[in-house]
Amino acid sequence: MIRFIFVALVLFLFLLLGIPILLIEQLIGLKNKQAKDLSSLRIVQYAFRLIIWISGVDVTVIGEANIPDEPVLFAGNHRSYFDIVLTYARCKRLTGYIAKKEMLRYPLLRDWMRALYCIFLDRDNVKEGLKSILEAIDYVKSGVSICIFPEGTRNRGEELSMLPFKKGSLKIAEKSGCAIIPMSINNTNNIFEAHIPKIKRTHVIIEYGTPIYPKTLDKDTKKHLEEYIQNIIQETINKNASLV
């Protein structure tokens, strides 16, 4: 429970102190957008790394060298809020996350998310959803990586299970031509969600697969791209279960 209190305190202070920082970042952006983007990324990563340290999470990372120095689409399984904290803390380049539109309810948090190229997806409105995908494609073409959890929501099922990937969830890579990086995450549910409100010391495995360029795949695989990527992630999750 102590860890939960300290994590909540860090988040509160970050958002509170983030008010003047956001204003400063906006001023920096008027003169040097690249400097503003990079400083915003590092500020949030520092906060996330502090949260990881307070939470006592031990992270084993496999295959990080597979990530090319170019904008990519990260696609991973999703079981915890900590999936975002853990993976974003490791981003070497600017990366926006696909988030549900409900996150727009939270002032300051949504402002930081917007500053970091996060996209708010309306899952119930096809037209608005398409706009979000087109926005993400534009971001990739401008050099920003995107991270998506194609299950569409946090999976509350058994540890090694996955929900079916949403059809069209990987269109960002198909239309932009960028690589898909399969991202498997083991055991994050045991940090918090399995015993709310306690945060417990947990060993987590994150593995980044080799880049997959949709344009290089055969016609049948392209047609079932979501299933293809999901199978790769599922196999990796199963493989890494013994390492936790």
Short mmCIF file of N, CA and C in Angstrom, two decimals, residues 54-192:
data_model
loop_
_atom_site.label_atom_id
_atom_site.label_comp_id
_atom_site.label_asym_id
_atom_site.label_seq_id
_atom_site.Cartn_x
_atom_site.Cartn_y
_atom_site.Cartn_z
N ILE A 54 10.01 3.22 -7.72
CA ILE A 54 9.20 3.20 -6.49
C ILE A 54 8.39 1.91 -6.41
N SER A 55 7.89 1.45 -7.56
CA SER A 55 7.05 0.25 -7.60
C SER A 55 7.84 -1.03 -7.38
N GLY A 56 9.16 -0.95 -7.50
CA GLY A 56 9.99 -2.13 -7.30
C GLY A 56 9.91 -3.13 -8.44
N VAL A 57 9.62 -2.64 -9.63
CA VAL A 57 9.49 -3.53 -10.78
C VAL A 57 10.87 -3.85 -11.36
N ASP A 58 11.14 -5.13 -11.51
CA ASP A 58 12.39 -5.60 -12.12
C ASP A 58 12.07 -5.98 -13.56
N VAL A 59 12.70 -5.31 -14.51
CA VAL A 59 12.36 -5.50 -15.92
C VAL A 59 13.50 -6.20 -16.67
N THR A 60 13.17 -7.30 -17.32
CA THR A 60 14.10 -7.96 -18.23
C THR A 60 13.66 -7.63 -19.65
N VAL A 61 14.55 -7.05 -20.42
CA VAL A 61 14.23 -6.65 -21.80
C VAL A 61 15.00 -7.51 -22.78
N ILE A 62 14.29 -8.05 -23.75
CA ILE A 62 14.88 -8.91 -24.78
C ILE A 62 14.62 -8.29 -26.14
N GLY A 63 15.63 -8.30 -27.00
CA GLY A 63 15.44 -7.90 -28.40
C GLY A 63 15.33 -6.42 -28.66
N GLU A 64 15.76 -5.59 -27.74
CA GLU A 64 15.64 -4.14 -27.95
C GLU A 64 16.45 -3.68 -29.16
N ALA A 65 17.52 -4.42 -29.47
CA ALA A 65 18.35 -4.07 -30.63
C ALA A 65 17.62 -4.30 -31.95
N ASN A 66 16.47 -4.99 -31.88
CA ASN A 66 15.69 -5.22 -33.10
C ASN A 66 14.99 -3.96 -33.60
N ILE A 67 14.86 -2.97 -32.73
CA ILE A 67 14.12 -1.76 -33.10
C ILE A 67 15.00 -0.89 -34.00
N PRO A 68 14.60 -0.67 -35.25
CA PRO A 68 15.42 0.16 -36.15
C PRO A 68 15.33 1.63 -35.80
N ASP A 69 16.32 2.39 -36.23
CA ASP A 69 16.33 3.83 -35.96
C ASP A 69 15.49 4.54 -37.02
N GLU A 70 14.21 4.31 -36.95
CA GLU A 70 13.24 4.89 -37.87
C GLU A 70 11.87 4.78 -37.22
N PRO A 71 10.89 5.55 -37.66
CA PRO A 71 9.56 5.44 -37.06
C PRO A 71 8.95 4.07 -37.33
N VAL A 72 8.38 3.47 -36.30
CA VAL A 72 7.80 2.13 -36.41
C VAL A 72 6.43 2.12 -35.73
N LEU A 73 5.73 1.01 -35.90
CA LEU A 73 4.48 0.78 -35.18
C LEU A 73 4.73 -0.34 -34.18
N PHE A 74 4.73 0.00 -32.89
CA PHE A 74 4.82 -1.02 -31.85
C PHE A 74 3.43 -1.60 -31.65
N ALA A 75 3.33 -2.93 -31.63
CA ALA A 75 2.05 -3.59 -31.40
C ALA A 75 2.24 -4.61 -30.29
N GLY A 76 1.52 -4.42 -29.18
CA GLY A 76 1.73 -5.32 -28.04
C GLY A 76 0.46 -5.76 -27.36
N ASN A 77 0.61 -6.77 -26.51
CA ASN A 77 -0.52 -7.22 -25.69
C ASN A 77 -0.67 -6.26 -24.52
N HIS A 78 -1.85 -6.26 -23.91
CA HIS A 78 -2.16 -5.21 -22.93
C HIS A 78 -2.94 -5.78 -21.75
N ARG A 79 -2.27 -5.76 -20.55
CA ARG A 79 -2.92 -6.30 -19.36
C ARG A 79 -2.88 -5.33 -18.18
N SER A 80 -2.15 -4.22 -18.32
CA SER A 80 -1.97 -3.34 -17.16
C SER A 80 -1.71 -1.91 -17.60
N TYR A 81 -2.06 -0.96 -16.71
CA TYR A 81 -1.68 0.44 -16.94
C TYR A 81 -0.16 0.57 -16.99
N PHE A 82 0.52 -0.34 -16.31
CA PHE A 82 1.99 -0.30 -16.28
C PHE A 82 2.61 -0.66 -17.63
N ASP A 83 1.84 -1.27 -18.54
CA ASP A 83 2.36 -1.55 -19.88
C ASP A 83 2.85 -0.26 -20.53
N ILE A 84 2.09 0.81 -20.35
CA ILE A 84 2.43 2.10 -20.95
C ILE A 84 3.64 2.71 -20.24
N VAL A 85 3.63 2.67 -18.92
CA VAL A 85 4.73 3.23 -18.14
C VAL A 85 6.05 2.54 -18.50
N LEU A 86 6.04 1.22 -18.53
CA LEU A 86 7.25 0.44 -18.76
C LEU A 86 7.79 0.59 -20.17
N THR A 87 6.91 0.57 -21.16
CA THR A 87 7.37 0.63 -22.54
C THR A 87 7.74 2.06 -22.96
N TYR A 88 6.98 3.05 -22.46
CA TYR A 88 7.29 4.42 -22.84
C TYR A 88 8.61 4.88 -22.25
N ALA A 89 8.93 4.37 -21.08
CA ALA A 89 10.19 4.73 -20.43
C ALA A 89 11.40 4.28 -21.26
N ARG A 90 11.19 3.37 -22.21
CA ARG A 90 12.30 2.82 -23.00
C ARG A 90 12.37 3.39 -24.42
N CYS A 91 11.43 4.24 -24.79
CA CYS A 91 11.41 4.77 -26.16
C CYS A 91 12.63 5.65 -26.41
N LYS A 92 13.37 5.32 -27.45
CA LYS A 92 14.56 6.11 -27.78
C LYS A 92 14.22 7.29 -28.67
N ARG A 93 13.10 7.23 -29.33
CA ARG A 93 12.67 8.33 -30.19
C ARG A 93 11.22 8.68 -29.88
N LEU A 94 10.78 9.79 -30.38
CA LEU A 94 9.43 10.27 -30.13
C LEU A 94 8.41 9.21 -30.51
N THR A 95 7.50 8.92 -29.57
CA THR A 95 6.51 7.87 -29.79
C THR A 95 5.17 8.30 -29.22
N GLY A 96 4.14 8.24 -30.05
CA GLY A 96 2.79 8.53 -29.60
C GLY A 96 2.02 7.24 -29.38
N TYR A 97 1.19 7.22 -28.36
CA TYR A 97 0.39 6.02 -28.06
C TYR A 97 -1.06 6.25 -28.51
N ILE A 98 -1.67 5.18 -28.99
CA ILE A 98 -3.10 5.23 -29.30
C ILE A 98 -3.86 5.01 -27.99
N ALA A 99 -4.65 5.98 -27.60
CA ALA A 99 -5.39 5.92 -26.33
C ALA A 99 -6.88 6.04 -26.59
N LYS A 100 -7.67 5.54 -25.65
CA LYS A 100 -9.12 5.67 -25.78
C LYS A 100 -9.52 7.13 -25.55
N LYS A 101 -10.58 7.57 -26.21
CA LYS A 101 -11.00 8.98 -26.15
C LYS A 101 -11.39 9.40 -24.74
N GLU A 102 -11.72 8.42 -23.88
CA GLU A 102 -12.12 8.74 -22.51
C GLU A 102 -10.99 9.44 -21.73
N MET A 103 -9.75 9.29 -22.20
CA MET A 103 -8.63 9.94 -21.53
C MET A 103 -8.71 11.46 -21.65
N LEU A 104 -9.51 11.94 -22.58
CA LEU A 104 -9.66 13.38 -22.74
C LEU A 104 -10.36 14.03 -21.54
N ARG A 105 -10.94 13.22 -20.68
CA ARG A 105 -11.63 13.74 -19.50
C ARG A 105 -10.66 14.33 -18.48
N TYR A 106 -9.39 13.92 -18.57
CA TYR A 106 -8.44 14.26 -17.51
C TYR A 106 -7.54 15.42 -17.93
N PRO A 107 -7.82 16.61 -17.42
CA PRO A 107 -6.98 17.77 -17.76
C PRO A 107 -5.54 17.54 -17.28
N LEU A 108 -4.62 18.24 -17.90
CA LEU A 108 -3.17 18.14 -17.66
C LEU A 108 -2.62 16.82 -18.21
N LEU A 109 -3.21 15.69 -17.82
CA LEU A 109 -2.76 14.42 -18.38
C LEU A 109 -2.95 14.41 -19.89
N ARG A 110 -4.14 14.85 -20.34
CA ARG A 110 -4.41 14.88 -21.77
C ARG A 110 -3.49 15.88 -22.48
N ASP A 111 -3.10 16.96 -21.77
CA ASP A 111 -2.23 17.96 -22.37
C ASP A 111 -0.83 17.40 -22.60
N TRP A 112 -0.35 16.63 -21.62
CA TRP A 112 0.95 15.98 -21.80
C TRP A 112 0.87 14.94 -22.92
N MET A 113 -0.23 14.22 -22.97
CA MET A 113 -0.39 13.20 -24.01
C MET A 113 -0.41 13.83 -25.40
N ARG A 114 -1.11 14.94 -25.53
CA ARG A 114 -1.13 15.64 -26.81
C ARG A 114 0.25 16.15 -27.19
N ALA A 115 0.99 16.65 -26.18
CA ALA A 115 2.33 17.17 -26.44
C ALA A 115 3.26 16.06 -26.92
N LEU A 116 2.90 14.81 -26.57
CA LEU A 116 3.74 13.67 -26.94
C LEU A 116 3.12 12.85 -28.07
N TYR A 117 2.26 13.48 -28.85
CA TYR A 117 1.70 12.89 -30.07
C TYR A 117 0.81 11.67 -29.82
N CYS A 118 0.22 11.59 -28.65
CA CYS A 118 -0.76 10.53 -28.42
C CYS A 118 -2.04 10.86 -29.18
N ILE A 119 -2.74 9.83 -29.59
CA ILE A 119 -3.96 9.98 -30.40
C ILE A 119 -5.12 9.36 -29.64
N PHE A 120 -6.22 10.09 -29.56
CA PHE A 120 -7.38 9.64 -28.80
C PHE A 120 -8.40 9.02 -29.76
N LEU A 121 -8.59 7.72 -29.60
CA LEU A 121 -9.41 6.95 -30.53
C LEU A 121 -10.83 6.77 -30.01
N ASP A 122 -11.80 7.13 -30.85
CA ASP A 122 -13.21 6.90 -30.55
C ASP A 122 -13.57 5.53 -31.12
N ARG A 123 -13.67 4.55 -30.24
CA ARG A 123 -13.90 3.17 -30.68
C ARG A 123 -15.33 2.92 -31.14
N ASP A 124 -16.23 3.86 -30.85
CA ASP A 124 -17.64 3.67 -31.21
C ASP A 124 -18.06 4.48 -32.44
N ASN A 125 -17.13 5.24 -32.99
CA ASN A 125 -17.44 6.09 -34.13
C ASN A 125 -16.46 5.78 -35.25
N VAL A 126 -16.93 5.07 -36.26
CA VAL A 126 -16.06 4.62 -37.35
C VAL A 126 -15.40 5.79 -38.07
N LYS A 127 -16.18 6.83 -38.33
CA LYS A 127 -15.65 7.99 -39.05
C LYS A 127 -14.53 8.68 -38.26
N GLU A 128 -14.78 8.89 -36.97
CA GLU A 128 -13.76 9.52 -36.13
C GLU A 128 -12.56 8.60 -35.94
N GLY A 129 -12.83 7.30 -35.87
CA GLY A 129 -11.74 6.33 -35.75
C GLY A 129 -10.82 6.37 -36.96
N LEU A 130 -11.40 6.53 -38.14
CA LEU A 130 -10.62 6.62 -39.37
C LEU A 130 -9.75 7.88 -39.37
N LYS A 131 -10.30 8.97 -38.86
CA LYS A 131 -9.53 10.22 -38.76
C LYS A 131 -8.31 10.02 -37.87
N SER A 132 -8.49 9.28 -36.78
CA SER A 132 -7.39 9.02 -35.86
C SER A 132 -6.30 8.19 -36.52
N ILE A 133 -6.70 7.20 -37.31
CA ILE A 133 -5.73 6.36 -38.01
C ILE A 133 -4.96 7.20 -39.03
N LEU A 134 -5.66 8.07 -39.74
CA LEU A 134 -4.99 8.94 -40.72
C LEU A 134 -4.02 9.89 -40.03
N GLU A 135 -4.41 10.36 -38.85
CA GLU A 135 -3.52 11.23 -38.08
C GLU A 135 -2.25 10.47 -37.67
N ALA A 136 -2.43 9.23 -37.26
CA ALA A 136 -1.28 8.41 -36.87
C ALA A 136 -0.36 8.15 -38.06
N ILE A 137 -0.94 7.92 -39.23
CA ILE A 137 -0.15 7.70 -40.44
C ILE A 137 0.69 8.93 -40.75
N ASP A 138 0.09 10.11 -40.60
CA ASP A 138 0.82 11.36 -40.82
C ASP A 138 1.97 11.51 -39.83
N TYR A 139 1.73 11.12 -38.58
CA TYR A 139 2.78 11.19 -37.57
C TYR A 139 3.97 10.30 -37.96
N VAL A 140 3.66 9.08 -38.37
CA VAL A 140 4.73 8.15 -38.77
C VAL A 140 5.53 8.72 -39.93
N LYS A 141 4.83 9.28 -40.90
CA LYS A 141 5.51 9.85 -42.06
C LYS A 141 6.37 11.05 -41.69
N SER A 142 6.03 11.69 -40.56
CA SER A 142 6.81 12.85 -40.11
C SER A 142 7.94 12.45 -39.16
N GLY A 143 8.05 11.13 -38.88
CA GLY A 143 9.16 10.65 -38.06
C GLY A 143 8.81 10.22 -36.65
N VAL A 144 7.52 10.18 -36.32
CA VAL A 144 7.09 9.79 -34.97
C VAL A 144 6.62 8.33 -34.97
N SER A 145 7.16 7.53 -34.06
CA SER A 145 6.69 6.16 -33.92
C SER A 145 5.33 6.15 -33.22
N ILE A 146 4.59 5.07 -33.41
CA ILE A 146 3.28 4.92 -32.78
C ILE A 146 3.24 3.58 -32.05
N CYS A 147 2.61 3.57 -30.89
CA CYS A 147 2.40 2.32 -30.15
C CYS A 147 0.90 2.06 -30.03
N ILE A 148 0.51 0.85 -30.34
CA ILE A 148 -0.90 0.48 -30.25
C ILE A 148 -1.04 -0.86 -29.55
N PHE A 149 -2.12 -1.01 -28.80
CA PHE A 149 -2.46 -2.29 -28.20
C PHE A 149 -3.69 -2.80 -28.96
N PRO A 150 -3.48 -3.65 -29.94
CA PRO A 150 -4.56 -4.03 -30.88
C PRO A 150 -5.71 -4.81 -30.27
N GLU A 151 -5.56 -5.27 -29.01
CA GLU A 151 -6.70 -5.93 -28.37
C GLU A 151 -7.83 -4.94 -28.11
N GLY A 152 -7.48 -3.65 -28.08
CA GLY A 152 -8.48 -2.61 -27.94
C GLY A 152 -8.80 -2.21 -26.52
N THR A 153 -8.41 -3.02 -25.55
CA THR A 153 -8.65 -2.74 -24.14
C THR A 153 -7.75 -3.64 -23.32
N ARG A 154 -7.68 -3.40 -22.01
CA ARG A 154 -6.88 -4.28 -21.17
C ARG A 154 -7.54 -5.65 -21.05
N ASN A 155 -6.74 -6.67 -21.23
CA ASN A 155 -7.23 -8.04 -21.11
C ASN A 155 -7.24 -8.44 -19.64
N ARG A 156 -8.41 -8.79 -19.15
CA ARG A 156 -8.54 -9.18 -17.75
C ARG A 156 -8.64 -10.69 -17.59
N GLY A 157 -8.31 -11.43 -18.64
CA GLY A 157 -8.38 -12.88 -18.61
C GLY A 157 -7.15 -13.51 -17.99
N GLU A 158 -6.93 -14.78 -18.26
CA GLU A 158 -5.80 -15.51 -17.70
C GLU A 158 -4.48 -14.92 -18.19
N GLU A 159 -3.43 -15.13 -17.42
CA GLU A 159 -2.14 -14.48 -17.63
C GLU A 159 -1.61 -14.62 -19.06
N LEU A 160 -1.66 -15.80 -19.64
CA LEU A 160 -1.07 -15.99 -20.96
C LEU A 160 -2.07 -15.82 -22.09
N SER A 161 -3.28 -15.40 -21.77
CA SER A 161 -4.31 -15.25 -22.80
C SER A 161 -4.20 -13.90 -23.50
N MET A 162 -4.83 -13.81 -24.66
CA MET A 162 -4.93 -12.54 -25.39
C MET A 162 -6.33 -12.43 -25.97
N LEU A 163 -6.82 -11.21 -26.07
CA LEU A 163 -8.07 -10.95 -26.77
C LEU A 163 -7.77 -10.86 -28.26
N PRO A 164 -8.74 -11.15 -29.12
CA PRO A 164 -8.51 -11.04 -30.57
C PRO A 164 -8.13 -9.61 -30.94
N PHE A 165 -7.17 -9.47 -31.84
CA PHE A 165 -6.78 -8.15 -32.31
C PHE A 165 -7.91 -7.55 -33.14
N LYS A 166 -8.15 -6.26 -32.96
CA LYS A 166 -9.18 -5.57 -33.72
C LYS A 166 -8.79 -5.50 -35.20
N LYS A 167 -9.74 -5.79 -36.05
CA LYS A 167 -9.49 -5.73 -37.49
C LYS A 167 -9.15 -4.30 -37.90
N GLY A 168 -8.10 -4.14 -38.65
CA GLY A 168 -7.70 -2.82 -39.12
C GLY A 168 -6.79 -2.08 -38.15
N SER A 169 -6.47 -2.72 -37.01
CA SER A 169 -5.66 -2.04 -35.99
C SER A 169 -4.23 -1.80 -36.44
N LEU A 170 -3.80 -2.50 -37.50
CA LEU A 170 -2.43 -2.35 -37.98
C LEU A 170 -2.35 -1.59 -39.30
N LYS A 171 -3.45 -0.92 -39.65
CA LYS A 171 -3.49 -0.14 -40.90
C LYS A 171 -2.42 0.95 -40.93
N ILE A 172 -2.04 1.43 -39.75
CA ILE A 172 -1.04 2.49 -39.68
C ILE A 172 0.24 2.06 -40.39
N ALA A 173 0.64 0.81 -40.15
CA ALA A 173 1.86 0.29 -40.79
C ALA A 173 1.62 -0.01 -42.26
N GLU A 174 0.46 -0.57 -42.56
CA GLU A 174 0.16 -0.92 -43.94
C GLU A 174 0.15 0.32 -44.85
N LYS A 175 -0.43 1.40 -44.35
CA LYS A 175 -0.58 2.60 -45.17
C LYS A 175 0.66 3.50 -45.16
N SER A 176 1.41 3.47 -44.08
CA SER A 176 2.60 4.33 -44.00
C SER A 176 3.85 3.65 -44.51
N GLY A 177 3.82 2.30 -44.55
CA GLY A 177 4.99 1.55 -45.02
C GLY A 177 6.01 1.28 -43.93
N CYS A 178 5.71 1.67 -42.68
CA CYS A 178 6.67 1.47 -41.60
C CYS A 178 6.66 0.01 -41.12
N ALA A 179 7.68 -0.33 -40.36
CA ALA A 179 7.77 -1.68 -39.80
C ALA A 179 6.86 -1.82 -38.58
N ILE A 180 6.38 -3.04 -38.38
CA ILE A 180 5.66 -3.39 -37.16
C ILE A 180 6.66 -4.10 -36.25
N ILE A 181 6.73 -3.65 -35.00
CA ILE A 181 7.57 -4.31 -34.00
C ILE A 181 6.65 -5.05 -33.03
N PRO A 182 6.56 -6.40 -33.13
CA PRO A 182 5.76 -7.14 -32.16
C PRO A 182 6.36 -6.97 -30.77
N MET A 183 5.52 -6.66 -29.80
CA MET A 183 5.99 -6.35 -28.46
C MET A 183 5.23 -7.22 -27.46
N SER A 184 5.91 -8.17 -26.87
CA SER A 184 5.25 -9.06 -25.90
C SER A 184 5.62 -8.64 -24.49
N ILE A 185 4.63 -8.65 -23.62
CA ILE A 185 4.81 -8.19 -22.24
C ILE A 185 4.26 -9.25 -21.29
N ASN A 186 5.11 -9.73 -20.39
CA ASN A 186 4.70 -10.76 -19.43
C ASN A 186 4.66 -10.21 -18.01
N ASN A 187 3.57 -10.51 -17.31
CA ASN A 187 3.47 -10.38 -15.85
C ASN A 187 3.18 -8.97 -15.33
N THR A 188 2.83 -8.01 -16.17
CA THR A 188 2.54 -6.67 -15.64
C THR A 188 1.26 -6.64 -14.81
N ASN A 189 0.35 -7.55 -15.07
CA ASN A 189 -0.90 -7.60 -14.30
C ASN A 189 -0.63 -7.79 -12.80
N ASN A 190 0.48 -8.46 -12.50
CA ASN A 190 0.80 -8.74 -11.10
C ASN A 190 1.42 -7.55 -10.36
N ILE A 191 1.68 -6.47 -11.08
CA ILE A 191 2.18 -5.27 -10.41
C ILE A 191 1.06 -4.60 -9.61
N PHE A 192 -0.11 -4.48 -10.24
CA PHE A 192 -1.19 -3.68 -9.63
C PHE A 192 -2.58 -4.30 -9.77
#
